[in-house]
PDB file of C-alpha atoms in Angstrom:
ATOM      1  CA  MET A   1      15.303  62.126  19.283  1.00 64.00           C
ATOM      2  CA  LYS A   2      15.921  59.076  17.111  1.00 91.00           C
ATOM      3  CA  LEU A   3      19.390  57.530  17.069  1.00 93.00           C
ATOM      4  CA  LYS A   4      20.122  58.601  13.480  1.00 92.00           C
ATOM      5  CA  GLU A   5      19.253  62.220  14.326  1.00 93.00           C
ATOM      6  CA  LYS A   6      21.478  62.106  17.420  1.00 93.00           C
ATOM      7  CA  LEU A   7      24.370  60.634  15.436  1.00 93.00           C
ATOM      8  CA  GLU A   8      24.012  63.280  12.726  1.00 94.00           C
ATOM      9  CA  THR A   9      23.784  66.080  15.317  1.00 94.00           C
ATOM     10  CA  HIS A  10      26.955  64.901  17.069  1.00 93.00           C
ATOM     11  CA  TYR A  11      28.739  64.412  13.732  1.00 94.00           C
ATOM     12  CA  ARG A  12      28.032  68.041  12.793  1.00 94.00           C
ATOM     13  CA  ALA A  13      28.975  69.318  16.261  1.00 93.00           C
ATOM     14  CA  PHE A  14      32.369  67.613  16.323  1.00 93.00           C
ATOM     15  CA  ASP A  15      33.959  69.493  13.461  1.00 92.00           C
ATOM     16  CA  LYS A  16      37.566  70.685  13.066  1.00 93.00           C
ATOM     17  CA  SER A  17      37.157  73.226  15.878  1.00 93.00           C
ATOM     18  CA  LYS A  18      36.773  70.266  18.290  1.00 93.00           C
ATOM     19  CA  ILE A  19      39.758  68.278  16.987  1.00 94.00           C
ATOM     20  CA  SER A  20      41.990  68.710  20.041  1.00 92.00           C
ATOM     21  CA  PRO A  21      43.151  66.536  21.730  1.00 92.00           C
ATOM     22  CA  ASP A  22      43.450  63.889  19.009  1.00 94.00           C
ATOM     23  CA  PRO A  23      46.365  62.189  17.158  1.00 94.00           C
ATOM     24  CA  LEU A  24      44.829  63.460  13.902  1.00 96.00           C
ATOM     25  CA  GLU A  25      45.525  67.067  14.875  1.00 95.00           C
ATOM     26  CA  ILE A  26      49.239  66.944  14.057  1.00 95.00           C
ATOM     27  CA  LEU A  27      48.611  65.699  10.492  1.00 97.00           C
ATOM     28  CA  HIS A  28      46.853  68.943   9.597  1.00 97.00           C
ATOM     29  CA  ILE A  29      50.173  70.814   9.607  1.00 97.00           C
ATOM     30  CA  PHE A  30      51.197  69.077   6.355  1.00 97.00           C
ATOM     31  CA  LYS A  31      50.362  70.115   2.793  1.00 96.00           C
ATOM     32  CA  ASN A  32      52.023  67.147   1.065  1.00 97.00           C
ATOM     33  CA  ASP A  33      49.879  63.991   0.880  1.00 98.00           C
ATOM     34  CA  LEU A  34      52.879  61.681   1.315  1.00 98.00           C
ATOM     35  CA  ASP A  35      53.788  63.485   4.549  1.00 98.00           C
ATOM     36  CA  LYS A  36      50.186  63.053   5.765  1.00 98.00           C
ATOM     37  CA  GLU A  37      50.278  59.371   4.835  1.00 98.00           C
ATOM     38  CA  ALA A  38      53.676  58.648   6.417  1.00 98.00           C
ATOM     39  CA  MET A  39      52.988  60.531   9.642  1.00 97.00           C
ATOM     40  CA  GLY A  40      49.453  59.157   9.623  1.00 98.00           C
ATOM     41  CA  LEU A  41      50.574  55.537   9.786  1.00 98.00           C
ATOM     42  CA  ILE A  42      53.267  56.339  12.356  1.00 97.00           C
ATOM     43  CA  SER A  43      50.778  58.299  14.496  1.00 97.00           C
ATOM     44  CA  SER A  44      48.153  55.557  14.352  1.00 97.00           C
ATOM     45  CA  ILE A  45      50.706  52.904  15.343  1.00 97.00           C
ATOM     46  CA  PHE A  46      51.517  54.961  18.459  1.00 96.00           C
ATOM     47  CA  ALA A  47      47.834  55.733  19.166  1.00 94.00           C
ATOM     48  CA  TYR A  48      47.292  53.619  22.257  1.00 93.00           C
ATOM     49  CA  GLY A  49      47.345  54.611  25.903  1.00 88.00           C
ATOM     50  CA  ASN A  50      46.797  58.042  27.399  1.00 89.00           C
ATOM     51  CA  ILE A  51      46.067  60.783  24.830  1.00 91.00           C
ATOM     52  CA  LYS A  52      48.692  63.114  26.350  1.00 93.00           C
ATOM     53  CA  GLN A  53      51.295  60.346  26.100  1.00 93.00           C
ATOM     54  CA  ILE A  54      50.297  59.658  22.473  1.00 94.00           C
ATOM     55  CA  ILE A  55      50.677  63.316  21.456  1.00 95.00           C
ATOM     56  CA  LYS A  56      53.995  63.589  23.316  1.00 94.00           C
ATOM     57  CA  SER A  57      55.343  60.566  21.394  1.00 94.00           C
ATOM     58  CA  GLN A  58      54.025  62.022  18.113  1.00 95.00           C
ATOM     59  CA  GLU A  59      55.879  65.275  18.771  1.00 94.00           C
ATOM     60  CA  LYS A  60      59.144  63.430  19.529  1.00 93.00           C
ATOM     61  CA  LEU A  61      58.845  61.405  16.316  1.00 94.00           C
ATOM     62  CA  LEU A  62      58.008  64.462  14.234  1.00 95.00           C
ATOM     63  CA  LEU A  63      60.945  66.379  15.675  1.00 93.00           C
ATOM     64  CA  ALA A  64      63.280  63.462  14.897  1.00 92.00           C
ATOM     65  CA  THR A  65      62.169  63.543  11.231  1.00 94.00           C
ATOM     66  CA  GLY A  66      62.822  67.291  10.995  1.00 94.00           C
ATOM     67  CA  TYR A  67      59.100  67.855  10.287  1.00 96.00           C
ATOM     68  CA  LYS A  68      59.572  66.169   6.876  1.00 96.00           C
ATOM     69  CA  PRO A  69      58.551  62.544   7.538  1.00 96.00           C
ATOM     70  CA  TYR A  70      58.313  61.362   3.921  1.00 97.00           C
ATOM     71  CA  LYS A  71      61.673  62.812   2.852  1.00 97.00           C
ATOM     72  CA  PHE A  72      63.286  61.553   6.050  1.00 95.00           C
ATOM     73  CA  ILE A  73      61.959  58.006   5.551  1.00 96.00           C
ATOM     74  CA  ILE A  74      62.991  57.587   1.908  1.00 96.00           C
ATOM     75  CA  ASN A  75      66.502  58.825   2.722  1.00 95.00           C
ATOM     76  CA  LEU A  76      66.823  56.889   5.982  1.00 92.00           C
ATOM     77  CA  SER A  77      70.413  56.131   7.009  1.00 87.00           C
ATOM     78  CA  GLY A  78      72.148  54.512   9.968  1.00 80.00           C
ATOM     79  CA  THR A  79      72.909  57.939  11.423  1.00 78.00           C
ATOM     80  CA  ASP A  80      69.233  58.879  11.193  1.00 74.00           C
ATOM     81  CA  GLU A  81      68.247  55.719  13.057  1.00 82.00           C
ATOM     82  CA  ASP A  82      70.171  56.882  16.134  1.00 81.00           C
ATOM     83  CA  LYS A  83      67.514  59.576  16.604  1.00 82.00           C
ATOM     84  CA  PHE A  84      64.911  56.892  17.355  1.00 81.00           C
ATOM     85  CA  ARG A  85      66.825  54.592  19.670  1.00 80.00           C
ATOM     86  CA  LEU A  86      65.666  56.532  22.727  1.00 80.00           C
ATOM     87  CA  ILE A  87      62.052  57.043  21.567  1.00 86.00           C
ATOM     88  CA  THR A  88      59.922  54.561  23.484  1.00 87.00           C
ATOM     89  CA  HIS A  89      56.159  54.389  23.950  1.00 91.00           C
ATOM     90  CA  ARG A  90      54.582  52.112  26.539  1.00 88.00           C
ATOM     91  CA  PHE A  91      55.937  48.691  25.495  1.00 89.00           C
ATOM     92  CA  TYR A  92      57.559  49.868  22.224  1.00 94.00           C
ATOM     93  CA  THR A  93      61.311  49.955  22.683  1.00 93.00           C
ATOM     94  CA  GLY A  94      63.689  52.270  20.844  1.00 91.00           C
ATOM     95  CA  LYS A  95      64.714  49.267  18.711  1.00 92.00           C
ATOM     96  CA  ASP A  96      61.065  48.712  17.755  1.00 94.00           C
ATOM     97  CA  THR A  97      60.823  52.342  16.650  1.00 94.00           C
ATOM     98  CA  VAL A  98      63.969  51.946  14.518  1.00 93.00           C
ATOM     99  CA  GLN A  99      62.543  48.795  12.890  1.00 94.00           C
ATOM    100  CA  LEU A 100      59.293  50.614  12.095  1.00 96.00           C
ATOM    101  CA  PHE A 101      61.193  53.327  10.226  1.00 95.00           C
ATOM    102  CA  ARG A 102      63.325  50.736   8.401  1.00 95.00           C
ATOM    103  CA  THR A 103      60.133  48.957   7.308  1.00 97.00           C
ATOM    104  CA  LEU A 104      58.540  52.206   6.107  1.00 97.00           C
ATOM    105  CA  SER A 105      61.727  53.079   4.213  1.00 97.00           C
ATOM    106  CA  HIS A 106      61.534  49.686   2.465  1.00 97.00           C
ATOM    107  CA  ILE A 107      57.851  50.223   1.574  1.00 98.00           C
ATOM    108  CA  TYR A 108      58.380  53.737   0.192  1.00 98.00           C
ATOM    109  CA  ASN A 109      61.498  52.883  -1.768  1.00 97.00           C
ATOM    110  CA  GLU A 110      60.020  49.680  -3.233  1.00 98.00           C
ATOM    111  CA  TYR A 111      56.388  50.693  -3.799  1.00 98.00           C
ATOM    112  CA  GLY A 112      56.328  54.502  -3.803  1.00 98.00           C
ATOM    113  CA  SER A 113      53.695  54.878  -1.081  1.00 98.00           C
ATOM    114  CA  ILE A 114      51.920  53.056   1.721  1.00 98.00           C
ATOM    115  CA  LYS A 115      48.772  53.301  -0.389  1.00 98.00           C
ATOM    116  CA  ASN A 116      50.360  51.369  -3.268  1.00 98.00           C
ATOM    117  CA  TYR A 117      51.548  48.712  -0.839  1.00 98.00           C
ATOM    118  CA  PHE A 118      48.129  48.430   0.815  1.00 98.00           C
ATOM    119  CA  LEU A 119      46.237  48.239  -2.501  1.00 98.00           C
ATOM    120  CA  ARG A 120      48.064  45.002  -3.347  1.00 97.00           C
ATOM    121  CA  PHE A 121      45.843  43.342  -0.717  1.00 98.00           C
ATOM    122  CA  TYR A 122      42.623  45.353  -0.985  1.00 97.00           C
ATOM    123  CA  ASN A 123      39.697  43.907  -2.935  1.00 97.00           C
ATOM    124  CA  PRO A 124      36.985  46.506  -3.705  1.00 96.00           C
ATOM    125  CA  HIS A 125      34.437  43.671  -4.097  1.00 96.00           C
ATOM    126  CA  ASP A 126      34.860  42.525  -0.494  1.00 97.00           C
ATOM    127  CA  LYS A 127      32.262  43.448   2.121  1.00 96.00           C
ATOM    128  CA  ASN A 128      34.785  45.617   3.937  1.00 97.00           C
ATOM    129  CA  ILE A 129      38.463  46.436   4.401  1.00 98.00           C
ATOM    130  CA  ARG A 130      39.318  43.241   6.317  1.00 98.00           C
ATOM    131  CA  SER A 131      41.335  41.472   3.599  1.00 97.00           C
ATOM    132  CA  GLY A 132      43.350  44.636   2.953  1.00 98.00           C
ATOM    133  CA  ILE A 133      44.368  44.898   6.602  1.00 98.00           C
ATOM    134  CA  GLU A 134      45.047  41.163   6.863  1.00 98.00           C
ATOM    135  CA  GLY A 135      47.276  41.117   3.784  1.00 98.00           C
ATOM    136  CA  PHE A 136      49.060  44.348   4.674  1.00 98.00           C
ATOM    137  CA  SER A 137      49.861  43.291   8.246  1.00 98.00           C
ATOM    138  CA  SER A 138      50.800  39.712   7.278  1.00 98.00           C
ATOM    139  CA  SER A 139      53.184  40.982   4.616  1.00 98.00           C
ATOM    140  CA  VAL A 140      54.873  43.431   7.000  1.00 98.00           C
ATOM    141  CA  ILE A 141      55.150  40.748   9.701  1.00 98.00           C
ATOM    142  CA  ASN A 142      56.821  38.442   7.152  1.00 98.00           C
ATOM    143  CA  TYR A 143      59.239  41.219   6.225  1.00 98.00           C
ATOM    144  CA  LEU A 144      60.104  41.826   9.890  1.00 97.00           C
ATOM    145  CA  GLN A 145      60.523  38.105  10.484  1.00 97.00           C
ATOM    146  CA  LYS A 146      62.833  37.764   7.489  1.00 97.00           C
ATOM    147  CA  ASN A 147      64.959  40.605   8.852  1.00 95.00           C
ATOM    148  CA  LYS A 148      65.008  39.112  12.381  1.00 95.00           C
ATOM    149  CA  ALA A 149      63.169  42.182  13.649  1.00 94.00           C
ATOM    150  CA  LEU A 150      59.877  40.648  14.803  1.00 97.00           C
ATOM    151  CA  THR A 151      59.413  41.431  18.500  1.00 96.00           C
ATOM    152  CA  HIS A 152      56.389  41.742  20.766  1.00 96.00           C
ATOM    153  CA  GLY A 153      56.402  45.472  20.002  1.00 96.00           C
ATOM    154  CA  THR A 154      56.726  45.281  16.214  1.00 96.00           C
ATOM    155  CA  ARG A 155      54.099  42.527  16.008  1.00 97.00           C
ATOM    156  CA  PHE A 156      51.686  44.710  18.004  1.00 96.00           C
ATOM    157  CA  MET A 157      52.223  47.490  15.456  1.00 97.00           C
ATOM    158  CA  PHE A 158      50.593  45.354  12.732  1.00 98.00           C
ATOM    159  CA  PRO A 159      47.491  43.542  14.078  1.00 96.00           C
ATOM    160  CA  LEU A 160      45.557  40.830  12.257  1.00 98.00           C
ATOM    161  CA  PRO A 161      41.756  40.531  11.995  1.00 98.00           C
ATOM    162  CA  SER A 162      42.215  36.758  11.722  1.00 98.00           C
ATOM    163  CA  ALA A 163      43.709  36.782  15.226  1.00 97.00           C
ATOM    164  CA  GLY A 164      40.547  38.467  16.518  1.00 97.00           C
ATOM    165  CA  SER A 165      42.045  41.948  16.867  1.00 97.00           C
ATOM    166  CA  ALA A 166      39.701  44.889  16.332  1.00 98.00           C
ATOM    167  CA  CYS A 167      42.670  46.511  14.521  1.00 98.00           C
ATOM    168  CA  LYS A 168      41.695  49.855  16.033  1.00 98.00           C
ATOM    169  CA  ARG A 169      44.888  51.679  15.048  1.00 97.00           C
ATOM    170  CA  MET A 170      44.908  50.436  11.459  1.00 98.00           C
ATOM    171  CA  ASN A 171      41.206  51.260  11.041  1.00 98.00           C
ATOM    172  CA  LEU A 172      41.936  54.711  12.452  1.00 98.00           C
ATOM    173  CA  PHE A 173      44.702  55.296   9.889  1.00 98.00           C
ATOM    174  CA  LEU A 174      42.434  54.116   7.075  1.00 98.00           C
ATOM    175  CA  ARG A 175      39.667  56.470   8.250  1.00 98.00           C
ATOM    176  CA  TRP A 176      42.081  59.412   8.061  1.00 98.00           C
ATOM    177  CA  MET A 177      43.295  58.439   4.573  1.00 98.00           C
ATOM    178  CA  VAL A 178      39.997  57.361   2.956  1.00 98.00           C
ATOM    179  CA  ARG A 179      37.205  59.567   4.347  1.00 98.00           C
ATOM    180  CA  LYS A 180      36.921  63.194   3.288  1.00 97.00           C
ATOM    181  CA  ASP A 181      35.588  66.002   5.450  1.00 97.00           C
ATOM    182  CA  GLU A 182      36.998  68.757   7.696  1.00 96.00           C
ATOM    183  CA  LEU A 183      38.807  66.170   9.812  1.00 97.00           C
ATOM    184  CA  ASP A 184      39.799  63.344   7.461  1.00 98.00           C
ATOM    185  CA  PHE A 185      41.862  63.797   4.305  1.00 98.00           C
ATOM    186  CA  GLY A 186      40.329  61.562   1.611  1.00 98.00           C
ATOM    187  CA  ILE A 187      43.632  61.063  -0.220  1.00 98.00           C
ATOM    188  CA  TRP A 188      43.182  57.330  -0.913  1.00 98.00           C
ATOM    189  CA  ASN A 189      40.532  57.607  -3.607  1.00 97.00           C
ATOM    190  CA  GLU A 190      40.876  53.954  -4.629  1.00 97.00           C
ATOM    191  CA  VAL A 191      39.244  52.804  -1.380  1.00 98.00           C
ATOM    192  CA  SER A 192      35.554  53.478  -0.761  1.00 98.00           C
ATOM    193  CA  PRO A 193      34.544  54.969   2.626  1.00 98.00           C
ATOM    194  CA  ALA A 194      31.685  52.428   2.558  1.00 98.00           C
ATOM    195  CA  LYS A 195      34.267  49.648   3.073  1.00 98.00           C
ATOM    196  CA  LEU A 196      35.815  51.119   6.229  1.00 98.00           C
ATOM    197  CA  VAL A 197      35.420  49.518   9.660  1.00 98.00           C
ATOM    198  CA  ILE A 198      35.096  51.615  12.812  1.00 98.00           C
ATOM    199  CA  PRO A 199      38.233  51.893  15.009  1.00 98.00           C
ATOM    200  CA  VAL A 200      36.969  50.392  18.277  1.00 97.00           C
ATOM    201  CA  ASP A 201      38.586  51.583  21.497  1.00 93.00           C
ATOM    202  CA  THR A 202      37.161  51.482  25.033  1.00 92.00           C
ATOM    203  CA  HIS A 203      35.096  54.650  24.420  1.00 92.00           C
ATOM    204  CA  ILE A 204      33.533  53.386  21.187  1.00 96.00           C
ATOM    205  CA  ALA A 205      32.878  49.970  22.746  1.00 96.00           C
ATOM    206  CA  ARG A 206      31.181  51.399  25.855  1.00 95.00           C
ATOM    207  CA  ILE A 207      28.905  53.820  24.007  1.00 95.00           C
ATOM    208  CA  SER A 208      28.098  51.280  21.282  1.00 96.00           C
ATOM    209  CA  LYS A 209      26.946  48.816  23.944  1.00 96.00           C
ATOM    210  CA  GLU A 210      24.776  51.523  25.525  1.00 94.00           C
ATOM    211  CA  LEU A 211      23.241  52.328  22.118  1.00 94.00           C
ATOM    212  CA  LYS A 212      22.752  48.616  21.371  1.00 95.00           C
ATOM    213  CA  LEU A 213      24.966  48.842  18.283  1.00 97.00           C
ATOM    214  CA  THR A 214      26.691  45.647  19.407  1.00 97.00           C
ATOM    215  CA  LYS A 215      25.829  42.563  21.427  1.00 97.00           C
ATOM    216  CA  PHE A 216      29.485  41.598  21.928  1.00 96.00           C
ATOM    217  CA  ARG A 217      31.015  42.230  25.340  1.00 93.00           C
ATOM    218  CA  ASN A 218      34.712  42.103  24.444  1.00 96.00           C
ATOM    219  CA  VAL A 219      36.482  44.328  21.929  1.00 97.00           C
ATOM    220  CA  SER A 220      37.266  42.268  18.816  1.00 97.00           C
ATOM    221  CA  TRP A 221      37.095  42.334  15.028  1.00 98.00           C
ATOM    222  CA  LYS A 222      33.564  40.878  15.233  1.00 98.00           C
ATOM    223  CA  MET A 223      32.501  43.744  17.487  1.00 98.00           C
ATOM    224  CA  ALA A 224      34.014  46.304  15.103  1.00 98.00           C
ATOM    225  CA  GLU A 225      32.185  44.745  12.139  1.00 98.00           C
ATOM    226  CA  GLU A 226      28.880  44.576  13.989  1.00 98.00           C
ATOM    227  CA  ILE A 227      29.036  48.228  15.098  1.00 98.00           C
ATOM    228  CA  THR A 228      29.948  49.265  11.528  1.00 98.00           C
ATOM    229  CA  ASP A 229      27.123  47.180  10.043  1.00 98.00           C
ATOM    230  CA  ASN A 230      24.632  48.883  12.364  1.00 97.00           C
ATOM    231  CA  LEU A 231      26.003  52.363  11.596  1.00 97.00           C
ATOM    232  CA  ARG A 232      25.760  51.520   7.897  1.00 97.00           C
ATOM    233  CA  LYS A 233      21.965  51.510   8.313  1.00 95.00           C
ATOM    234  CA  PHE A 234      22.191  55.261   9.023  1.00 96.00           C
ATOM    235  CA  ASP A 235      24.734  56.085   6.296  1.00 96.00           C
ATOM    236  CA  PRO A 236      25.508  53.208   3.882  1.00 97.00           C
ATOM    237  CA  SER A 237      28.128  55.183   1.949  1.00 97.00           C
ATOM    238  CA  ASP A 238      30.055  56.459   4.984  1.00 98.00           C
ATOM    239  CA  PRO A 239      29.287  54.503   8.189  1.00 97.00           C
ATOM    240  CA  VAL A 240      32.520  55.419   9.977  1.00 98.00           C
ATOM    241  CA  LYS A 241      31.855  59.167   9.814  1.00 97.00           C
ATOM    242  CA  TYR A 242      30.364  58.964  13.326  1.00 96.00           C
ATOM    243  CA  ASP A 243      33.580  57.573  14.846  1.00 96.00           C
ATOM    244  CA  PHE A 244      35.222  60.861  15.864  1.00 94.00           C
ATOM    245  CA  ALA A 245      32.120  62.200  17.610  1.00 93.00           C
ATOM    246  CA  ILE A 246      31.336  58.962  19.483  1.00 93.00           C
ATOM    247  CA  CYS A 247      34.969  58.592  20.576  1.00 93.00           C
ATOM    248  CA  HIS A 248      35.276  62.177  21.817  1.00 90.00           C
ATOM    249  CA  ILE A 249      31.937  62.061  23.625  1.00 91.00           C
ATOM    250  CA  GLY A 250      33.392  59.067  25.480  1.00 85.00           C
ATOM    251  CA  MET A 251      36.797  60.689  26.071  1.00 86.00           C
ATOM    252  CA  ARG A 252      35.224  63.877  27.413  1.00 85.00           C
ATOM    253  CA  LYS A 253      32.753  61.924  29.561  1.00 79.00           C
ATOM    254  CA  MET A 254      29.808  63.652  27.910  1.00 79.00           C
ATOM    255  CA  LYS A 255      26.311  62.223  27.717  1.00 79.00           C
ATOM    256  CA  PHE A 256      25.488  60.849  24.264  1.00 78.00           C
TER     257      PHE A 256
END
């Protein structure tokens, strides 16, 4: 079977019935797009490490927001912040979690949505989403710095392509928001799925090397772009659609 046929077969097989376990699963409980967006960014920022640990942290964060993340964030108060001081995740401290929610509250109250904030940096004429991520993360880092809240943890929350990062978590969030199928929501219509870059984790990197979709050995922005460019040959309008299937084949230790 040719690679394109295999990719398409796996894409069809990994539909919504195969979603668990995945950080995306929890977003499907929401009807409101702003709740999906808010919890989507939060979930992606915490999407590193063991999948069970990720989902456990998601559930703690969701519980702290009273299952209404958007409303909670725009009305954030000092009393609310106390709910997050004990929520840690790997090397994120409780203080880092508080600063994340303060930053999101600033974005929502000043710009109305994360999408509006992101679109300030996105250029639809660019080859891909790189400049949008670079501008978004740089701007948030500047905001954190100005508020004396930039720590190792908060900096890690907002990676930069220019620093060589594959920006896996940000690319994952953008996939959820931009693509549209059973899994992804397609609520950011201003961004084309063709401009997305694949979220590269260890599973994507390993399988992509096996399939000769990349010549790079180390996970980086260049690797992410190269894998995406090769997947674009199979679907120019939606190259990242194969991400979920490839990742879960790797996670479940299945043969591609």
